[in-house]
Amino acid sequence: MDPADYEMVGVLGRVSVPIREAGTGEIIYSQAGTRHTCGARCENGNAVTKGSEVVVTRYEKGIAYVRLWTEISGEEPCL
């Protein structure tokens, strides 16, 4: 088992429980072929809706800090 296979930073996930403004929600992600869930907060404190694709930017004390995939990739969200 390689510890790099379990590194959280850079993991792509989807919000399963909405992240409230300055609050905590939950993400679902796959790692090493297994589906996982994790508590999550938005890196900049904004609210994030259920179903949004996010990327983990840091992981501290069991909480994933995330940013929207559209922010990082430069894509515009579908309206």
PDB file of C-alpha atoms in Angstrom:
ATOM      1  CA  MET A   1       0.000   0.000   0.000  1.00  0.00           C
ATOM      2  CA  ASP A   2       1.345   3.362  -1.049  1.00  0.00           C
ATOM      3  CA  PRO A   3       0.452   6.299   1.255  1.00  0.00           C
ATOM      4  CA  ALA A   4       0.215   8.543  -1.818  1.00  0.00           C
ATOM      5  CA  ASP A   5      -2.835   6.512  -2.893  1.00  0.00           C
ATOM      6  CA  TYR A   6      -4.655   7.866   0.167  1.00  0.00           C
ATOM      7  CA  GLU A   7      -3.600  11.530  -0.059  1.00  0.00           C
ATOM      8  CA  MET A   8      -6.693  13.767   0.177  1.00  0.00           C
ATOM      9  CA  VAL A   9      -5.334  16.922  -1.472  1.00  0.00           C
ATOM     10  CA  GLY A  10      -6.358  16.935  -5.124  1.00  0.00           C
ATOM     11  CA  VAL A  11      -9.209  14.434  -4.712  1.00  0.00           C
ATOM     12  CA  LEU A  12     -12.254  15.184  -6.883  1.00  0.00           C
ATOM     13  CA  GLY A  13     -15.584  14.698  -5.135  1.00  0.00           C
ATOM     14  CA  ARG A  14     -19.245  15.618  -5.210  1.00  0.00           C
ATOM     15  CA  VAL A  15     -21.149  17.410  -2.445  1.00  0.00           C
ATOM     16  CA  SER A  16     -23.697  15.007  -0.902  1.00  0.00           C
ATOM     17  CA  VAL A  17     -24.847  17.250   1.971  1.00  0.00           C
ATOM     18  CA  PRO A  18     -24.890  20.983   1.158  1.00  0.00           C
ATOM     19  CA  ILE A  19     -22.133  23.070   2.686  1.00  0.00           C
ATOM     20  CA  ARG A  20     -23.664  26.079   4.431  1.00  0.00           C
ATOM     21  CA  GLU A  21     -21.950  29.464   4.399  1.00  0.00           C
ATOM     22  CA  ALA A  22     -19.095  29.226   6.939  1.00  0.00           C
ATOM     23  CA  GLY A  23     -20.438  25.771   7.833  1.00  0.00           C
ATOM     24  CA  THR A  24     -19.807  22.101   7.238  1.00  0.00           C
ATOM     25  CA  GLY A  25     -21.366  19.656   4.781  1.00  0.00           C
ATOM     26  CA  GLU A  26     -20.267  16.336   3.298  1.00  0.00           C
ATOM     27  CA  ILE A  27     -18.611  15.070   0.136  1.00  0.00           C
ATOM     28  CA  ILE A  28     -18.527  11.672  -1.583  1.00  0.00           C
ATOM     29  CA  TYR A  29     -15.349  10.631  -3.391  1.00  0.00           C
ATOM     30  CA  SER A  30     -13.620   7.500  -4.698  1.00  0.00           C
ATOM     31  CA  GLN A  31     -10.126   6.545  -3.633  1.00  0.00           C
ATOM     32  CA  ALA A  32      -8.241   3.308  -4.241  1.00  0.00           C
ATOM     33  CA  GLY A  33     -11.352   1.840  -5.841  1.00  0.00           C
ATOM     34  CA  THR A  34     -13.561   2.463  -2.804  1.00  0.00           C
ATOM     35  CA  ARG A  35     -16.289   5.048  -2.247  1.00  0.00           C
ATOM     36  CA  HIS A  36     -15.869   7.260   0.842  1.00  0.00           C
ATOM     37  CA  THR A  37     -17.598  10.169   2.572  1.00  0.00           C
ATOM     38  CA  CYS A  38     -16.008  12.994   4.496  1.00  0.00           C
ATOM     39  CA  GLY A  39     -17.035  16.177   6.286  1.00  0.00           C
ATOM     40  CA  ALA A  40     -16.243  19.226   4.165  1.00  0.00           C
ATOM     41  CA  ARG A  41     -16.013  23.002   4.322  1.00  0.00           C
ATOM     42  CA  CYS A  42     -15.598  25.480   1.496  1.00  0.00           C
ATOM     43  CA  GLU A  43     -12.082  26.950   1.431  1.00  0.00           C
ATOM     44  CA  ASN A  44     -13.391  30.531   1.109  1.00  0.00           C
ATOM     45  CA  GLY A  45     -16.378  30.108   3.460  1.00  0.00           C
ATOM     46  CA  ASN A  46     -19.057  30.239   0.754  1.00  0.00           C
ATOM     47  CA  ALA A  47     -22.067  27.939   0.585  1.00  0.00           C
ATOM     48  CA  VAL A  48     -21.859  25.016  -1.874  1.00  0.00           C
ATOM     49  CA  THR A  49     -24.958  23.272  -3.188  1.00  0.00           C
ATOM     50  CA  LYS A  50     -25.617  19.540  -3.217  1.00  0.00           C
ATOM     51  CA  GLY A  51     -24.317  17.858  -6.370  1.00  0.00           C
ATOM     52  CA  SER A  52     -21.504  20.359  -6.998  1.00  0.00           C
ATOM     53  CA  GLU A  53     -18.150  18.928  -8.094  1.00  0.00           C
ATOM     54  CA  VAL A  54     -15.344  19.995  -5.781  1.00  0.00           C
ATOM     55  CA  VAL A  55     -11.608  19.476  -5.323  1.00  0.00           C
ATOM     56  CA  VAL A  56      -9.971  19.012  -1.932  1.00  0.00           C
ATOM     57  CA  THR A  57      -7.353  21.733  -1.376  1.00  0.00           C
ATOM     58  CA  ARG A  58      -6.365  20.742   2.171  1.00  0.00           C
ATOM     59  CA  TYR A  59      -7.328  18.216   4.821  1.00  0.00           C
ATOM     60  CA  GLU A  60      -7.167  19.002   8.539  1.00  0.00           C
ATOM     61  CA  LYS A  61      -8.544  17.172  11.589  1.00  0.00           C
ATOM     62  CA  GLY A  62     -10.873  15.009   9.494  1.00  0.00           C
ATOM     63  CA  ILE A  63     -12.362  17.887   7.497  1.00  0.00           C
ATOM     64  CA  ALA A  64     -11.750  18.341   3.767  1.00  0.00           C
ATOM     65  CA  TYR A  65     -11.474  21.960   2.659  1.00  0.00           C
ATOM     66  CA  VAL A  66     -12.744  22.244  -0.900  1.00  0.00           C
ATOM     67  CA  ARG A  67     -13.074  24.567  -3.878  1.00  0.00           C
ATOM     68  CA  LEU A  68     -15.512  24.241  -6.754  1.00  0.00           C
ATOM     69  CA  TRP A  69     -14.095  22.363  -9.726  1.00  0.00           C
ATOM     70  CA  THR A  70     -15.345  25.153 -12.014  1.00  0.00           C
ATOM     71  CA  GLU A  71     -13.174  27.686 -10.121  1.00  0.00           C
ATOM     72  CA  ILE A  72     -10.047  25.588 -10.509  1.00  0.00           C
ATOM     73  CA  SER A  73     -10.613  24.429 -14.092  1.00  0.00           C
ATOM     74  CA  GLY A  74     -11.722  27.828 -15.377  1.00  0.00           C
ATOM     75  CA  GLU A  75     -14.982  26.341 -16.700  1.00  0.00           C
ATOM     76  CA  GLU A  76     -18.232  28.215 -16.328  1.00  0.00           C
ATOM     77  CA  PRO A  77     -20.982  26.382 -14.414  1.00  0.00           C
ATOM     78  CA  CYS A  78     -24.028  25.175 -16.351  1.00  0.00           C
ATOM     79  CA  LEU A  79     -27.113  27.260 -15.648  1.00  0.00           C
TER      80      LEU A  79
END
